[in-house]
Amino acid sequence: MTKQVNIAVIGTGRMGSVHTRNLARAIPEANLVAVCDIRLDVAQAIADELGVKRVVRDYHELLTDQSIEAILIATNTDTHAFIVKDVAAAGKQIFCEKPIALDLADVDGALAAVEKHGVKFQVGFNRRFDKSFRRVHEIVASGEIGRPCILHIIARDPEPPSVEYARTSGGMFLDMTIHDFDMARYQGGEIEQVYAIGNVLVAPQLKQADDVDTTLVTLKFANGAMGVIDNSRQAVFGYDQRVEVFCANGTAAANNETDNTVIKGNQEGYHSDRLPYFFMNRYASCYVEEVRQFVECVRDNKPVPVGGKDGRAAVVLGYAALKSLRENRPVKVSEIK
Amino acid sequence: MTKQVNIAVIGTGRMGSVHTRNLARAIPEANLVAVCDIRLDVAQAIADELGVKRVVRDYHELLTDQSIEAILIATNTDTHAFIVKDVAAAGKQIFCEKPIALDLADVDGALAAVEKHGVKFQVGFNRRFDKSFRRVHEIVASGEIGRPCILHIIARDPEPPSVEYARTSGGMFLDMTIHDFDMARYQGGEIEQVYAIGNVLVAPQLKQADDVDTTLVTLKFANGAMGVIDNSRQAVFGYDQRVEVFCANGTAAANNETDNTVIKGNQEGYHSDRLPYFFMNRYASCYVEEVRQFVECVRDNKPVPVGGKDGRAAVVLGYAALKSLRENRPVKVSEIK
Amino acid sequence: MTKQVNIAVIGTGRMGSVHTRNLARAIPEANLVAVCDIRLDVAQAIADELGVKRVVRDYHELLTDQSIEAILIATNTDTHAFIVKDVAAAGKQIFCEKPIALDLADVDGALAAVEKHGVKFQVGFNRRFDKSFRRVHEIVASGEIGRPCILHIIARDPEPPSVEYARTSGGMFLDMTIHDFDMARYQGGEIEQVYAIGNVLVAPQLKQADDVDTTLVTLKFANGAMGVIDNSRQAVFGYDQRVEVFCANGTAAANNETDNTVIKGNQEGYHSDRLPYFFMNRYASCYVEEVRQFVECVRDNKPVPVGGKDGRAAVVLGYAALKSLRENRPVKVSEIK
Amino acid sequence: MTKQVNIAVIGTGRMGSVHTRNLARAIPEANLVAVCDIRLDVAQAIADELGVKRVVRDYHELLTDQSIEAILIATNTDTHAFIVKDVAAAGKQIFCEKPIALDLADVDGALAAVEKHGVKFQVGFNRRFDKSFRRVHEIVASGEIGRPCILHIIARDPEPPSVEYARTSGGMFLDMTIHDFDMARYQGGEIEQVYAIGNVLVAPQLKQADDVDTTLVTLKFANGAMGVIDNSRQAVFGYDQRVEVFCANGTAAANNETDNTVIKGNQEGYHSDRLPYFFMNRYASCYVEEVRQFVECVRDNKPVPVGGKDGRAAVVLGYAALKSLRENRPVKVSEIK
């Protein structure tokens, strides 16, 4: 077998444990050498489960280990920026969960460190690695159905988050729509203007967090195309994830994946089951594939598929949408500094 | 059989001939007694085909005929308003093709006459009579899936009109989107604000008519819901007509109708045919059903299903969208007088 | 307009009234000049509704009318054969409802008369005129997906007939499967052997009529292909009508038509309505098209699309299936004389 | 974590290597302690890849190892029976790939040993573990849609095997249809009679192996239901795997899984990609799940989900189909001893 990449994970919470298990079991290109969490017992438990030998509480211990080539950062968002700076300074390749940071100055500081130290930096926009969304991208990028005209992105969570979660998440645009901003850029290129409307229609408790639960964001792309992102915090039929790119000479649309293909017919008509419950199920293979590709890029010294520029752009679009919602007017992306 | 309604048609062009044939062949509740067109030969030809006995060039001749109860107006848009006034003054029930007029003052004059003379007045928003869109409406109106949150309307023509057509049509919003504004009101209720973006992406010749060919209109409804209308003048795969009403406790979506249900599998994958070419095919049964219901309402003296208020509202929304496109800002519907 | 064909209808019961209304309203190529029924009041009522001038009780009156070119026979099955003989002898073109007769000698006698007098003879196998089944036929006949290998025909009624109906219908194979035998020949060519199994699984009362309610008939075609026909008297989700022709280099499948295209999503999953209730709805357009083509063939003196040989073959296959069911063995079609 | 089951794999060829990788990476309940293959280098390579410590050439070495609780047998079919006997005699729990053996006496000998030594014995009918087929089973077994009436199983390979493969495979019924016989029993219960027809329509070279490439097998179930299995060696659009169980009060159908959900529209219509190429892709998750459940049954001392009786029944049905094809008559399953 070709050379494996020695990698460590910092942060073994919800997303971190997914990545840790994937690195240990499903990505043969990687050699998971250490896990780190400030909650040492959490890190120890997953290390035991997977047979990982090294467990640390303080990520600085990993930075001086010359055998470690790459680090996956899956800590709380507010710690991403300074960890990225430290890891970059240590010369290690970086995979960082999204968003890079909620403060644009922090994002820029992190990206400056990455550039200065010349390390790879991939952001965890997992949906680019979904087979269906990638197929849409390939069809559109091939030019066979002409220039993009109108993009539709539908992304609806099955149920609203808690008020506590909403308070620290940065709000719906930076927590949830951020994925769709990245998808919009992936499918349609750079975005110049956003216009956002939103409302509290299903989860009144979110008003306490000054957040909304239903939004519609209209996009103008640099290439003349238009787009719309439909987001809701409550789709009772499951995690609703669809993309259509309507083009001058055709269209390409990715419909929802389903848990099974069964249709039941009875007196009332035809019925099929709810959608896969949530992102862990729906995007399970994407979490493997994004990190697998990152590890492969490190191993073969290739550019990563989703970089710092992409990570920054999605945050900027989140702030533009927020400004638009508050001022009820279209906002140029260039207004956000 | 119960009593038939004596009805005449004014204007036997594209839409008028559809209505004339339907009245003669497919609406047993109606007795088509006369047809009228300023091109007498055109009226005569269809009368011969259908065995209609009376053919006139000047519609005033019909107004004094006491046996005629109802009149269907399918002349050029710029003649609707004054014909409506005359027909209303003659005390006859009116079915008028959309739009009532392109000038709001004309619309208001026509509606004032209708009200003054107490005649019925139905506007030809045929899509409300489509079985699938009506089923969506019923599901939403029943309340079983909760309050509407986000409406999606997709309506794409198969190919762009000529520059000449575009010049006299009132532009894309008043010619094409007007149907979708009515559909939006049918599914979601009153609209308070529109924001429209548009571009020329597929039919450069339309620039000569100062028109666009691709538009995205964002809606705010009075009930707090939001909506988006996606329109294009060129869907090469056929006449693309879809509606989704996403609600707090579910969703209801009408997909495209197809000419056949055949799927072919071969080395390249699975294939199905293009959509029915255009509105005459797609909405054939709606043209029958809207007039059938009108005739029934006349016969049984019931209120018509789509009235003058609906006809006016769609025109107002068209102007609001046009203003929004030109000024690149959200426009309150109340700004349009 | 080109010349119309003067046509009369004998038998204005269930199927006859459908054909009568279609001839009067939906087939411009036809001029419906008379209707005939031994129940004169039934014939008179539909004539009044449609403005047909001539109404007779005895079909012989029509035979001497030189102005009548064609006759549509929709009487009870047991009268088809002798009426066909009389009409053929009168030199009139014939459209005859299926089956030609339940007794093969009667079928042969009727067809001999048709041949002797050189009149056209079309059998009412309406499903050949369905757009989707015809599209499957075209794809297969074009050769683009190679030779047929396995045909699947699914045809399930929504609910069982009465015992009385079953007693006089000739049994499930001659009443119901007969359509599918014709569809099998239409899609796959001549059939050499059948093997039929069947059971009473949903309508125990049919045992009194010595009939079954669920059958599976396996076919061997002359060209080496195989096929299976799945029939049931009770599909509670509606009238289930599907065809697949699996070929050496692909497949062509017609799925069910639906009344609307609406999908509802809620807590339980996704739902769509039952299928169109029964054959009158499902095949409404086929009843028009088969007679329209017949009239056109008469007018232009062309061969009819479904002839006496086709009508006979389906009856023979019905008897072969019945013999196979009773003897529990494969039966060569050539065994049936 | 709860106790892991120590397991070894005998045979690391095509299916064996799939199971070996799954045991090492995807089944946390298992502890893969050894691999065995008479081609020692093949076993060594996969052991190196997965970090398995023990590699042996002769499976007898494993039988005396008291730490090994369970053994997965994935050797050539003709060795299954005697290895099963040895492993059973050693008191180890057994998972055996299908078919148990091609000779019924061998099957019976193996099963007798299993019974005598009281070990668990699971047969590798992986499709029972497919989420969609299981969902169909659950719906039917729940009784909510009434008694089964007609089963349809469609199973078509993407391309024909080599003549060499066909020669040693036992023929299409024992190699390919055997899966469908098991699926039929899983969905509909015991089978009493089969009638098989078959032909060489796409792969003339198979005549040299006295085999067929296209078959249709009709089934009579003990409960009165009927069924049909449609098999082909060449579905150019991909690995076609469908099941429908039509019942007295409804139906439950599993459609094909797809690699992606993308639909492309263009001038020619709508298009989607071919099906997943072959069984390794289509049933990847089933191979994990069947062994995971086996390991769980060993760990918790529960009965296995697919046992020796099931393995035997499918072989018997294969021979019944073969006899039916050769004699062109329905064959009672009880005729096969």
mmCIF file with all atom_site columns, N, CA and C in Angstrom, chain B residues 13-55:
data_model
loop_
_atom_site.group_PDB
_atom_site.id
_atom_site.type_symbol
_atom_site.label_atom_id
_atom_site.label_alt_id
_atom_site.label_comp_id
_atom_site.label_asym_id
_atom_site.label_entity_id
_atom_site.label_seq_id
_atom_site.pdbx_PDB_ins_code
_atom_site.Cartn_x
_atom_site.Cartn_y
_atom_site.Cartn_z
_atom_site.occupancy
_atom_site.B_iso_or_equiv
_atom_site.pdbx_formal_charge
_atom_site.auth_seq_id
_atom_site.auth_comp_id
_atom_site.auth_asym_id
_atom_site.auth_atom_id
_atom_site.pdbx_PDB_model_num
ATOM 1   N N  . GLY B 1 13 ? -59.733 34.436 -31.975 1.00 0.00 ? 13 GLY B N  1
ATOM 2   C CA . GLY B 1 13 ? -58.323 34.213 -32.288 1.00 0.00 ? 13 GLY B CA 1
ATOM 3   C C  . GLY B 1 13 ? -57.780 33.003 -31.548 1.00 0.00 ? 13 GLY B C  1
ATOM 4   N N  . ARG B 1 14 ? -56.519 33.072 -31.087 1.00 0.00 ? 14 ARG B N  1
ATOM 5   C CA . ARG B 1 14 ? -55.887 31.912 -30.463 1.00 0.00 ? 14 ARG B CA 1
ATOM 6   C C  . ARG B 1 14 ? -56.684 31.377 -29.275 1.00 0.00 ? 14 ARG B C  1
ATOM 7   N N  . MET B 1 15 ? -56.868 32.213 -28.265 1.00 0.00 ? 15 MET B N  1
ATOM 8   C CA . MET B 1 15 ? -57.595 31.733 -27.088 1.00 0.00 ? 15 MET B CA 1
ATOM 9   C C  . MET B 1 15 ? -59.101 31.640 -27.359 1.00 0.00 ? 15 MET B C  1
ATOM 10  N N  . GLY B 1 16 ? -59.611 32.593 -28.125 1.00 0.00 ? 16 GLY B N  1
ATOM 11  C CA . GLY B 1 16 ? -61.047 32.598 -28.397 1.00 0.00 ? 16 GLY B CA 1
ATOM 12  C C  . GLY B 1 16 ? -61.497 31.333 -29.112 1.00 0.00 ? 16 GLY B C  1
ATOM 13  N N  . SER B 1 17 ? -60.685 30.836 -30.027 1.00 0.00 ? 17 SER B N  1
ATOM 14  C CA . SER B 1 17 ? -61.101 29.625 -30.745 1.00 0.00 ? 17 SER B CA 1
ATOM 15  C C  . SER B 1 17 ? -61.079 28.405 -29.827 1.00 0.00 ? 17 SER B C  1
ATOM 16  N N  . VAL B 1 18 ? -60.146 28.407 -28.866 1.00 0.00 ? 18 VAL B N  1
ATOM 17  C CA . VAL B 1 18 ? -60.144 27.314 -27.883 1.00 0.00 ? 18 VAL B CA 1
ATOM 18  C C  . VAL B 1 18 ? -61.457 27.335 -27.093 1.00 0.00 ? 18 VAL B C  1
ATOM 19  N N  . HIS B 1 19 ? -61.809 28.500 -26.591 1.00 0.00 ? 19 HIS B N  1
ATOM 20  C CA . HIS B 1 19 ? -63.040 28.603 -25.813 1.00 0.00 ? 19 HIS B CA 1
ATOM 21  C C  . HIS B 1 19 ? -64.267 28.271 -26.665 1.00 0.00 ? 19 HIS B C  1
ATOM 22  N N  . THR B 1 20 ? -64.260 28.714 -27.908 1.00 0.00 ? 20 THR B N  1
ATOM 23  C CA . THR B 1 20 ? -65.407 28.469 -28.794 1.00 0.00 ? 20 THR B CA 1
ATOM 24  C C  . THR B 1 20 ? -65.608 26.973 -29.017 1.00 0.00 ? 20 THR B C  1
ATOM 25  N N  . ARG B 1 21 ? -64.511 26.278 -29.301 1.00 0.00 ? 21 ARG B N  1
ATOM 26  C CA . ARG B 1 21 ? -64.632 24.824 -29.500 1.00 0.00 ? 21 ARG B CA 1
ATOM 27  C C  . ARG B 1 21 ? -65.072 24.132 -28.213 1.00 0.00 ? 21 ARG B C  1
ATOM 28  N N  . ASN B 1 22 ? -64.523 24.561 -27.098 1.00 0.00 ? 22 ASN B N  1
ATOM 29  C CA . ASN B 1 22 ? -64.928 23.946 -25.835 1.00 0.00 ? 22 ASN B CA 1
ATOM 30  C C  . ASN B 1 22 ? -66.409 24.168 -25.560 1.00 0.00 ? 22 ASN B C  1
ATOM 31  N N  . LEU B 1 23 ? -66.884 25.396 -25.789 1.00 0.00 ? 23 LEU B N  1
ATOM 32  C CA . LEU B 1 23 ? -68.301 25.691 -25.544 1.00 0.00 ? 23 LEU B CA 1
ATOM 33  C C  . LEU B 1 23 ? -69.189 24.829 -26.437 1.00 0.00 ? 23 LEU B C  1
ATOM 34  N N  . ALA B 1 24 ? -68.750 24.615 -27.673 1.00 0.00 ? 24 ALA B N  1
ATOM 35  C CA . ALA B 1 24 ? -69.579 23.853 -28.615 1.00 0.00 ? 24 ALA B CA 1
ATOM 36  C C  . ALA B 1 24 ? -69.548 22.359 -28.326 1.00 0.00 ? 24 ALA B C  1
ATOM 37  N N  . ARG B 1 25 ? -68.400 21.852 -27.896 1.00 0.00 ? 25 ARG B N  1
ATOM 38  C CA . ARG B 1 25 ? -68.241 20.397 -27.841 1.00 0.00 ? 25 ARG B CA 1
ATOM 39  C C  . ARG B 1 25 ? -68.156 19.810 -26.440 1.00 0.00 ? 25 ARG B C  1
ATOM 40  N N  . ALA B 1 26 ? -67.608 20.573 -25.506 1.00 0.00 ? 26 ALA B N  1
ATOM 41  C CA . ALA B 1 26 ? -67.217 19.935 -24.249 1.00 0.00 ? 26 ALA B CA 1
ATOM 42  C C  . ALA B 1 26 ? -67.948 20.476 -23.030 1.00 0.00 ? 26 ALA B C  1
ATOM 43  N N  . ILE B 1 27 ? -68.831 21.466 -23.231 1.00 0.00 ? 27 ILE B N  1
ATOM 44  C CA . ILE B 1 27 ? -69.527 22.044 -22.073 1.00 0.00 ? 27 ILE B CA 1
ATOM 45  C C  . ILE B 1 27 ? -71.030 21.934 -22.300 1.00 0.00 ? 27 ILE B C  1
ATOM 46  N N  . PRO B 1 28 ? -71.610 20.807 -21.896 1.00 0.00 ? 28 PRO B N  1
ATOM 47  C CA . PRO B 1 28 ? -73.038 20.578 -22.171 1.00 0.00 ? 28 PRO B CA 1
ATOM 48  C C  . PRO B 1 28 ? -73.936 21.632 -21.529 1.00 0.00 ? 28 PRO B C  1
ATOM 49  N N  . GLU B 1 29 ? -73.430 22.285 -20.465 1.00 0.00 ? 29 GLU B N  1
ATOM 50  C CA . GLU B 1 29 ? -74.240 23.302 -19.790 1.00 0.00 ? 29 GLU B CA 1
ATOM 51  C C  . GLU B 1 29 ? -74.417 24.556 -20.634 1.00 0.00 ? 29 GLU B C  1
ATOM 52  N N  . ALA B 1 30 ? -73.632 24.695 -21.696 1.00 0.00 ? 30 ALA B N  1
ATOM 53  C CA . ALA B 1 30 ? -73.678 25.922 -22.499 1.00 0.00 ? 30 ALA B CA 1
ATOM 54  C C  . ALA B 1 30 ? -74.336 25.680 -23.846 1.00 0.00 ? 30 ALA B C  1
ATOM 55  N N  . ASN B 1 31 ? -75.003 26.727 -24.342 1.00 0.00 ? 31 ASN B N  1
ATOM 56  C CA . ASN B 1 31 ? -75.555 26.716 -25.699 1.00 0.00 ? 31 ASN B CA 1
ATOM 57  C C  . ASN B 1 31 ? -74.905 27.877 -26.442 1.00 0.00 ? 31 ASN B C  1
ATOM 58  N N  . LEU B 1 32 ? -73.971 27.554 -27.308 1.00 0.00 ? 32 LEU B N  1
ATOM 59  C CA . LEU B 1 32 ? -73.216 28.593 -28.005 1.00 0.00 ? 32 LEU B CA 1
ATOM 60  C C  . LEU B 1 32 ? -74.069 29.134 -29.146 1.00 0.00 ? 32 LEU B C  1
ATOM 61  N N  . VAL B 1 33 ? -74.497 30.376 -28.999 1.00 0.00 ? 33 VAL B N  1
ATOM 62  C CA . VAL B 1 33 ? -75.468 30.901 -29.968 1.00 0.00 ? 33 VAL B CA 1
ATOM 63  C C  . VAL B 1 33 ? -74.853 31.826 -31.004 1.00 0.00 ? 33 VAL B C  1
ATOM 64  N N  . ALA B 1 34 ? -73.682 32.375 -30.725 1.00 0.00 ? 34 ALA B N  1
ATOM 65  C CA . ALA B 1 34 ? -73.102 33.303 -31.692 1.00 0.00 ? 34 ALA B CA 1
ATOM 66  C C  . ALA B 1 34 ? -71.610 33.455 -31.461 1.00 0.00 ? 34 ALA B C  1
ATOM 67  N N  . VAL B 1 35 ? -70.899 33.765 -32.540 1.00 0.00 ? 35 VAL B N  1
ATOM 68  C CA . VAL B 1 35 ? -69.494 34.124 -32.433 1.00 0.00 ? 35 VAL B CA 1
ATOM 69  C C  . VAL B 1 35 ? -69.279 35.447 -33.151 1.00 0.00 ? 35 VAL B C  1
ATOM 70  N N  . CYS B 1 36 ? -68.282 36.191 -32.675 1.00 0.00 ? 36 CYS B N  1
ATOM 71  C CA . CYS B 1 36 ? -68.051 37.536 -33.198 1.00 0.00 ? 36 CYS B CA 1
ATOM 72  C C  . CYS B 1 36 ? -66.555 37.767 -33.358 1.00 0.00 ? 36 CYS B C  1
ATOM 73  N N  . ASP B 1 37 ? -66.166 38.333 -34.495 1.00 0.00 ? 37 ASP B N  1
ATOM 74  C CA . ASP B 1 37 ? -64.767 38.729 -34.664 1.00 0.00 ? 37 ASP B CA 1
ATOM 75  C C  . ASP B 1 37 ? -64.731 39.830 -35.711 1.00 0.00 ? 37 ASP B C  1
ATOM 76  N N  . ILE B 1 38 ? -63.834 40.791 -35.495 1.00 0.00 ? 38 ILE B N  1
ATOM 77  C CA . ILE B 1 38 ? -63.758 41.867 -36.501 1.00 0.00 ? 38 ILE B CA 1
ATOM 78  C C  . ILE B 1 38 ? -63.235 41.296 -37.817 1.00 0.00 ? 38 ILE B C  1
ATOM 79  N N  . ARG B 1 39 ? -62.552 40.170 -37.748 1.00 0.00 ? 39 ARG B N  1
ATOM 80  C CA . ARG B 1 39 ? -62.195 39.446 -38.973 1.00 0.00 ? 39 ARG B CA 1
ATOM 81  C C  . ARG B 1 39 ? -63.327 38.449 -39.208 1.00 0.00 ? 39 ARG B C  1
ATOM 82  N N  . LEU B 1 40 ? -64.311 38.882 -39.949 1.00 0.00 ? 40 LEU B N  1
ATOM 83  C CA . LEU B 1 40 ? -65.538 38.099 -40.076 1.00 0.00 ? 40 LEU B CA 1
ATOM 84  C C  . LEU B 1 40 ? -65.276 36.690 -40.620 1.00 0.00 ? 40 LEU B C  1
ATOM 85  N N  . ASP B 1 41 ? -64.304 36.568 -41.534 1.00 0.00 ? 41 ASP B N  1
ATOM 86  C CA . ASP B 1 41 ? -64.020 35.252 -42.130 1.00 0.00 ? 41 ASP B CA 1
ATOM 87  C C  . ASP B 1 41 ? -63.507 34.264 -41.078 1.00 0.00 ? 41 ASP B C  1
ATOM 88  N N  . VAL B 1 42 ? -62.744 34.783 -40.143 1.00 0.00 ? 42 VAL B N  1
ATOM 89  C CA . VAL B 1 42 ? -62.237 33.909 -39.076 1.00 0.00 ? 42 VAL B CA 1
ATOM 90  C C  . VAL B 1 42 ? -63.411 33.396 -38.232 1.00 0.00 ? 42 VAL B C  1
ATOM 91  N N  . ALA B 1 43 ? -64.292 34.280 -37.886 1.00 0.00 ? 43 ALA B N  1
ATOM 92  C CA . ALA B 1 43 ? -65.456 33.878 -37.091 1.00 0.00 ? 43 ALA B CA 1
ATOM 93  C C  . ALA B 1 43 ? -66.333 32.911 -37.886 1.00 0.00 ? 43 ALA B C  1
ATOM 94  N N  . GLN B 1 44 ? -66.516 33.218 -39.175 1.00 0.00 ? 44 GLN B N  1
ATOM 95  C CA . GLN B 1 44 ? -67.371 32.381 -40.010 1.00 0.00 ? 44 GLN B CA 1
ATOM 96  C C  . GLN B 1 44 ? -66.814 30.947 -40.101 1.00 0.00 ? 44 GLN B C  1
ATOM 97  N N  . ALA B 1 45 ? -65.491 30.840 -40.246 1.00 0.00 ? 45 ALA B N  1
ATOM 98  C CA . ALA B 1 45 ? -64.875 29.525 -40.410 1.00 0.00 ? 45 ALA B CA 1
ATOM 99  C C  . ALA B 1 45 ? -65.136 28.636 -39.192 1.00 0.00 ? 45 ALA B C  1
ATOM 100 N N  . ILE B 1 46 ? -64.938 29.205 -38.024 1.00 0.00 ? 46 ILE B N  1
ATOM 101 C CA . ILE B 1 46 ? -65.133 28.369 -36.838 1.00 0.00 ? 46 ILE B CA 1
ATOM 102 C C  . ILE B 1 46 ? -66.624 28.094 -36.611 1.00 0.00 ? 46 ILE B C  1
ATOM 103 N N  . ALA B 1 47 ? -67.460 29.034 -36.967 1.00 0.00 ? 47 ALA B N  1
ATOM 104 C CA . ALA B 1 47 ? -68.908 28.805 -36.859 1.00 0.00 ? 47 ALA B CA 1
ATOM 105 C C  . ALA B 1 47 ? -69.325 27.654 -37.777 1.00 0.00 ? 47 ALA B C  1
ATOM 106 N N  . ASP B 1 48 ? -68.787 27.643 -38.994 1.00 0.00 ? 48 ASP B N  1
ATOM 107 C CA . ASP B 1 48 ? -69.103 26.555 -39.926 1.00 0.00 ? 48 ASP B CA 1
ATOM 108 C C  . ASP B 1 48 ? -68.645 25.215 -39.352 1.00 0.00 ? 48 ASP B C  1
ATOM 109 N N  . GLU B 1 49 ? -67.450 25.218 -38.825 1.00 0.00 ? 49 GLU B N  1
ATOM 110 C CA . GLU B 1 49 ? -66.902 23.972 -38.275 1.00 0.00 ? 49 GLU B CA 1
ATOM 111 C C  . GLU B 1 49 ? -67.792 23.415 -37.170 1.00 0.00 ? 49 GLU B C  1
ATOM 112 N N  . LEU B 1 50 ? -68.349 24.308 -36.377 1.00 0.00 ? 50 LEU B N  1
ATOM 113 C CA . LEU B 1 50 ? -69.062 23.863 -35.181 1.00 0.00 ? 50 LEU B CA 1
ATOM 114 C C  . LEU B 1 50 ? -70.579 23.935 -35.308 1.00 0.00 ? 50 LEU B C  1
ATOM 115 N N  . GLY B 1 51 ? -71.040 24.436 -36.451 1.00 0.00 ? 51 GLY B N  1
ATOM 116 C CA . GLY B 1 51 ? -72.487 24.540 -36.618 1.00 0.00 ? 51 GLY B CA 1
ATOM 117 C C  . GLY B 1 51 ? -73.126 25.652 -35.799 1.00 0.00 ? 51 GLY B C  1
ATOM 118 N N  . VAL B 1 52 ? -72.363 26.714 -35.543 1.00 0.00 ? 52 VAL B N  1
ATOM 119 C CA . VAL B 1 52 ? -72.924 27.868 -34.825 1.00 0.00 ? 52 VAL B CA 1
ATOM 120 C C  . VAL B 1 52 ? -73.670 28.725 -35.840 1.00 0.00 ? 52 VAL B C  1
ATOM 121 N N  . LYS B 1 53 ? -74.892 29.135 -35.510 1.00 0.00 ? 53 LYS B N  1
ATOM 122 C CA . LYS B 1 53 ? -75.735 29.758 -36.532 1.00 0.00 ? 53 LYS B CA 1
ATOM 123 C C  . LYS B 1 53 ? -75.461 31.240 -36.743 1.00 0.00 ? 53 LYS B C  1
ATOM 124 N N  . ARG B 1 54 ? -75.131 31.921 -35.646 1.00 0.00 ? 54 ARG B N  1
ATOM 125 C CA . ARG B 1 54 ? -75.020 33.368 -35.797 1.00 0.00 ? 54 ARG B CA 1
ATOM 126 C C  . ARG B 1 54 ? -73.555 33.816 -35.772 1.00 0.00 ? 54 ARG B C  1
ATOM 127 N N  . VAL B 1 55 ? -73.205 34.658 -36.748 1.00 0.00 ? 55 VAL B N  1
ATOM 128 C CA . VAL B 1 55 ? -71.839 35.163 -36.846 1.00 0.00 ? 55 VAL B CA 1
ATOM 129 C C  . VAL B 1 55 ? -71.913 36.672 -37.064 1.00 0.00 ? 55 VAL B C  1
#
